[in-house]
Short mmCIF file of C-alpha atoms in Angstrom, two decimals:
data_model
loop_
_atom_site.label_atom_id
_atom_site.label_comp_id
_atom_site.label_asym_id
_atom_site.label_seq_id
_atom_site.Cartn_x
_atom_site.Cartn_y
_atom_site.Cartn_z
CA MET A 16 181.74 85.46 -85.72
CA LYS A 17 184.71 83.81 -87.40
CA ARG A 18 182.51 80.92 -88.47
CA PHE A 19 180.00 83.33 -89.97
CA LEU A 20 182.77 85.11 -91.89
CA CYS A 21 184.02 81.77 -93.21
CA PHE A 22 180.56 80.88 -94.46
CA LEU A 23 180.18 84.33 -95.99
CA ILE A 24 183.53 84.18 -97.77
CA SER A 25 182.84 80.64 -99.01
CA GLY A 26 179.47 81.73 -100.33
CA LEU A 27 180.99 84.69 -102.14
CA LEU A 28 183.66 82.49 -103.71
CA ILE A 29 181.06 79.98 -104.91
CA PHE A 30 178.93 82.79 -106.32
CA ALA A 31 181.94 84.34 -108.08
CA THR A 32 182.91 80.99 -109.57
CA PHE A 33 179.35 80.30 -110.72
CA THR A 34 179.11 83.78 -112.27
CA ALA A 35 182.43 83.35 -114.09
CA VAL A 36 181.35 79.98 -115.51
CA ALA A 37 177.99 81.41 -116.60
CA GLU A 38 179.71 84.33 -118.34
CA ASP A 39 182.12 81.96 -120.10
CA ASN A 40 179.20 79.79 -121.27
CA MET A 41 177.32 82.83 -122.57
CA ALA A 42 180.42 84.11 -124.39
CA SER A 43 180.91 80.70 -126.00
CA ALA A 44 177.22 80.51 -127.01
CA LEU A 45 177.39 84.04 -128.47
CA ALA A 46 180.46 83.17 -130.54
CA SER A 47 178.63 80.10 -131.89
CA VAL A 48 175.55 82.16 -132.80
CA LYS A 49 177.59 84.85 -134.58
CA SER A 50 179.28 82.15 -136.67
CA LYS A 51 175.87 81.07 -138.01
CA VAL A 52 173.85 84.29 -138.19
CA ASN A 53 174.74 87.31 -140.31
CA ILE A 54 174.30 90.49 -138.29
CA PRO A 55 174.02 93.67 -140.44
CA GLU A 56 176.39 96.47 -139.48
CA ALA A 57 173.42 98.79 -138.95
CA LEU A 58 172.31 96.74 -135.93
CA THR A 59 174.64 98.39 -133.43
CA GLU A 60 172.54 98.02 -130.27
CA PHE A 61 173.14 94.72 -128.44
CA GLN A 62 171.48 93.09 -125.44
CA SER A 63 171.82 89.66 -123.85
CA ASN A 64 170.10 87.67 -121.14
CA SER A 65 169.78 84.10 -119.89
CA ILE A 66 167.45 81.85 -117.94
CA THR A 67 167.74 78.37 -116.48
CA SER A 68 164.69 76.14 -116.38
CA ASP A 69 164.64 72.46 -115.38
CA GLY A 70 168.42 72.46 -115.44
CA ARG A 71 168.57 73.75 -119.04
CA ALA A 72 170.17 77.12 -119.75
CA GLU A 73 168.89 79.31 -122.58
CA TYR A 74 170.62 82.44 -123.85
CA PHE A 75 168.89 85.39 -125.52
CA PHE A 76 170.79 87.71 -127.86
CA ASP A 77 169.28 90.77 -129.49
CA TRP A 78 170.67 93.19 -132.10
CA SER A 79 168.76 96.27 -133.23
CA SER A 80 169.24 99.55 -135.06
CA PRO A 81 169.31 102.76 -132.95
CA ASP A 82 165.84 103.70 -134.20
CA GLU A 83 164.57 100.11 -133.62
CA ALA A 84 163.37 99.92 -137.23
CA GLU A 85 165.29 96.67 -137.73
CA ASN A 86 165.99 93.87 -135.29
CA ILE A 87 167.40 90.33 -135.04
CA SER A 88 166.87 88.18 -131.95
CA VAL A 89 168.23 84.69 -131.34
CA THR A 90 167.66 82.15 -128.58
CA CYS A 91 170.11 79.30 -128.16
CA LEU A 92 171.07 76.57 -125.71
CA PHE A 93 174.27 76.48 -123.66
CA ASP A 94 176.10 74.66 -126.47
CA GLY A 95 175.14 77.28 -129.05
CA THR A 96 172.35 75.26 -130.68
CA ILE A 97 169.85 77.81 -132.02
CA ILE A 98 166.22 77.08 -131.15
CA ARG A 99 164.60 80.40 -132.15
CA TYR A 100 165.41 83.13 -134.66
CA ASN A 101 163.46 86.28 -135.45
CA TYR A 102 164.04 89.08 -137.93
CA TYR A 103 161.98 92.28 -137.91
CA SER A 104 162.05 95.25 -140.24
CA GLU A 105 159.52 98.01 -140.67
CA ALA A 106 160.04 97.68 -144.42
CA LEU A 107 158.41 94.22 -144.35
CA TYR A 108 155.09 95.79 -143.43
CA GLU A 109 155.10 98.78 -145.77
CA ASN A 110 153.10 98.74 -148.99
CA ASP A 111 155.33 99.84 -151.86
CA GLY A 112 152.71 99.08 -154.50
CA LYS A 113 154.25 95.74 -155.54
CA GLN A 114 151.54 93.33 -154.51
CA LEU A 115 152.97 90.36 -156.41
CA SER A 116 156.36 88.88 -155.64
CA SER A 117 158.72 87.25 -158.11
CA ILE A 118 159.78 84.75 -155.40
CA THR A 119 158.34 81.34 -156.32
CA ARG A 120 157.52 78.36 -154.12
CA GLU A 121 160.73 76.67 -155.28
CA ASP A 122 162.71 79.81 -154.45
CA ALA A 123 161.23 79.85 -150.95
CA LYS A 124 161.91 76.14 -150.46
CA LYS A 125 165.55 76.50 -151.53
CA LEU A 126 166.02 79.56 -149.32
CA GLY A 127 164.52 77.69 -146.36
CA GLU A 128 166.65 74.58 -146.88
CA ASP A 129 169.85 76.63 -147.11
CA PHE A 130 168.99 78.63 -144.00
CA VAL A 131 168.28 75.50 -141.93
CA LYS A 132 171.75 74.17 -142.83
CA GLN A 133 173.28 77.50 -141.91
CA LEU A 134 171.37 77.90 -138.65
CA ILE A 135 171.63 74.31 -137.33
CA PRO A 136 174.69 72.68 -138.92
CA GLU A 137 175.02 70.33 -135.94
CA VAL A 138 172.31 68.01 -137.22
CA PHE A 139 173.51 67.47 -140.76
CA SER A 140 175.40 64.26 -141.35
CA GLU A 141 175.09 61.27 -143.68
CA ASN A 142 172.29 59.63 -141.70
CA ASP A 143 170.89 62.53 -139.65
CA TYR A 144 169.36 65.64 -141.23
CA PHE A 145 166.28 67.82 -141.66
CA VAL A 146 164.26 67.61 -144.88
CA PHE A 147 161.50 69.80 -146.30
CA ASP A 148 158.07 68.59 -145.22
CA ASP A 149 155.31 71.07 -146.09
CA MET A 150 154.55 74.63 -147.21
CA SER A 151 151.64 77.06 -146.97
CA VAL A 152 151.35 80.19 -149.13
CA PHE A 153 149.48 83.39 -148.24
CA PHE A 154 149.01 86.22 -150.73
CA ARG A 155 148.76 89.63 -149.08
CA ASP A 156 148.46 93.23 -150.21
CA ILE A 157 152.13 93.88 -149.43
CA GLY A 158 153.57 90.63 -150.80
CA THR A 159 153.60 86.86 -150.34
CA ASP A 160 154.18 84.96 -147.09
CA TYR A 161 155.47 81.39 -147.04
CA ASN A 162 155.20 79.10 -144.02
CA LEU A 163 157.52 76.09 -144.24
CA SER A 164 158.09 73.04 -142.06
CA PHE A 165 160.98 70.58 -141.95
CA LYS A 166 161.23 67.19 -140.25
CA ARG A 167 164.25 65.36 -138.91
CA LEU A 168 165.21 61.96 -140.33
CA VAL A 169 167.65 59.58 -138.68
CA ASN A 170 168.57 56.59 -140.86
CA GLY A 171 165.59 57.53 -143.03
CA VAL A 172 163.13 57.34 -140.13
CA PRO A 173 161.27 60.50 -138.93
CA VAL A 174 162.08 61.52 -135.35
CA GLU A 175 158.90 62.28 -133.43
CA GLY A 176 158.70 65.88 -132.22
CA GLU A 177 161.84 67.02 -134.06
CA ILE A 178 160.63 69.73 -136.42
CA ILE A 179 161.56 73.18 -137.68
CA THR A 180 158.99 75.80 -138.70
CA MET A 181 159.90 78.89 -140.72
CA ASP A 182 158.20 82.04 -142.00
CA ILE A 183 159.49 83.69 -145.18
CA LYS A 184 158.21 87.09 -146.30
CA ALA A 185 158.60 87.77 -150.03
CA ARG A 186 158.54 91.43 -150.97
CA GLY A 187 159.02 92.23 -154.65
CA ASP A 188 162.16 90.45 -155.84
CA LYS A 189 163.53 89.90 -152.31
CA ALA A 190 162.71 87.38 -149.57
CA TYR A 191 163.36 87.63 -145.84
CA ILE A 192 163.30 84.84 -143.26
CA SER A 193 161.36 86.44 -140.43
CA ASN A 194 160.91 83.62 -137.94
CA VAL A 195 162.35 80.17 -137.20
CA ALA A 196 161.47 77.79 -134.37
CA SER A 197 163.35 74.53 -133.85
CA SER A 198 162.78 71.59 -131.51
CA PHE A 199 166.13 70.02 -132.44
CA ASN A 200 167.69 68.20 -129.49
CA GLN A 201 171.37 67.46 -129.99
CA ASN A 202 171.52 65.25 -126.90
CA ILE A 203 168.99 62.63 -128.02
CA VAL A 204 170.51 59.14 -127.99
CA PHE A 205 169.12 56.72 -130.55
CA ALA A 206 169.24 52.98 -130.01
CA PRO A 207 170.64 50.97 -132.95
CA LEU A 208 167.85 50.19 -135.37
CA GLU A 209 167.17 46.58 -136.21
CA LYS A 210 167.17 45.61 -139.85
CA GLU A 211 163.42 45.08 -139.80
CA LYS A 212 162.80 48.66 -138.63
CA LEU A 213 164.92 50.09 -141.41
CA LEU A 214 162.78 48.43 -144.09
CA THR A 215 160.09 50.83 -145.24
CA ASN A 216 158.83 49.10 -148.38
CA GLU A 217 155.77 46.98 -147.61
CA ASP A 218 156.89 44.17 -149.94
CA GLU A 219 160.29 44.05 -148.25
CA LEU A 220 158.66 43.99 -144.81
CA TYR A 221 156.40 41.08 -145.86
CA LYS A 222 159.23 39.07 -147.40
CA ASN A 223 161.37 39.70 -144.33
CA ALA A 224 158.64 38.36 -142.03
CA PHE A 225 157.61 35.47 -144.30
CA PRO A 226 160.62 34.31 -146.34
CA ILE A 227 158.73 31.21 -147.53
CA GLU A 228 155.47 31.84 -149.30
CA LEU A 229 152.86 29.11 -149.87
CA THR A 230 150.94 29.22 -153.12
CA TYR A 231 147.79 27.34 -154.04
CA MET A 232 146.97 26.17 -157.55
CA LEU A 233 143.63 24.94 -158.83
CA ASN A 234 144.05 21.68 -160.76
CA SER A 235 141.15 20.19 -162.67
CA TYR A 236 141.07 16.37 -162.83
CA LYS A 237 138.67 13.64 -163.82
CA ASP A 238 137.60 11.21 -161.11
CA GLU A 239 137.11 7.74 -162.69
CA SER A 240 136.55 5.81 -159.47
CA TYR A 241 132.83 5.44 -160.19
#
């Protein structure tokens, strides 16, 4: 009986410690998210949750208005790195008669670039950053939708699989970022790149591989041996 009680007490202590650590991690992740995402005062309802899969913890935070007409949800990793962002508002799907938007492609690109830096500041350094890659435009009855993609460059070289996709909804003279998905992995370790791999210009690559170049010249001469 005493042995059973010891096991029970030990189990409870381990569970309590694990729970306390998990709560501390979630609180730290929430603080990181709130430092990057602007939450309107009208979104007073808050919910949170977490899951652990393959040893990786993900935290879900959700803010909404009491009538659920507006909502922001964010998913981040244990270190606060945001991997998903979603904004919903009923107003984005209402037709106010303004079919054309004054938001241009360049406006959408600039808005997207600024938001990526705000949402994932961890990746931006001198030799490691996300750059604009592509854009699709869809004209709808209620406005214009822009779908953007960004790719990660390290030392000027694209990182396979490291992308950010973003949806921007332009309504009249305003634009709203409605969805962001990121595959950014802060824990990737890159091996030092050799000089040859950093050269992207074909001429430079050729000269680096063949520093001495043979040339052939056609000389005309008169054979007088006959």
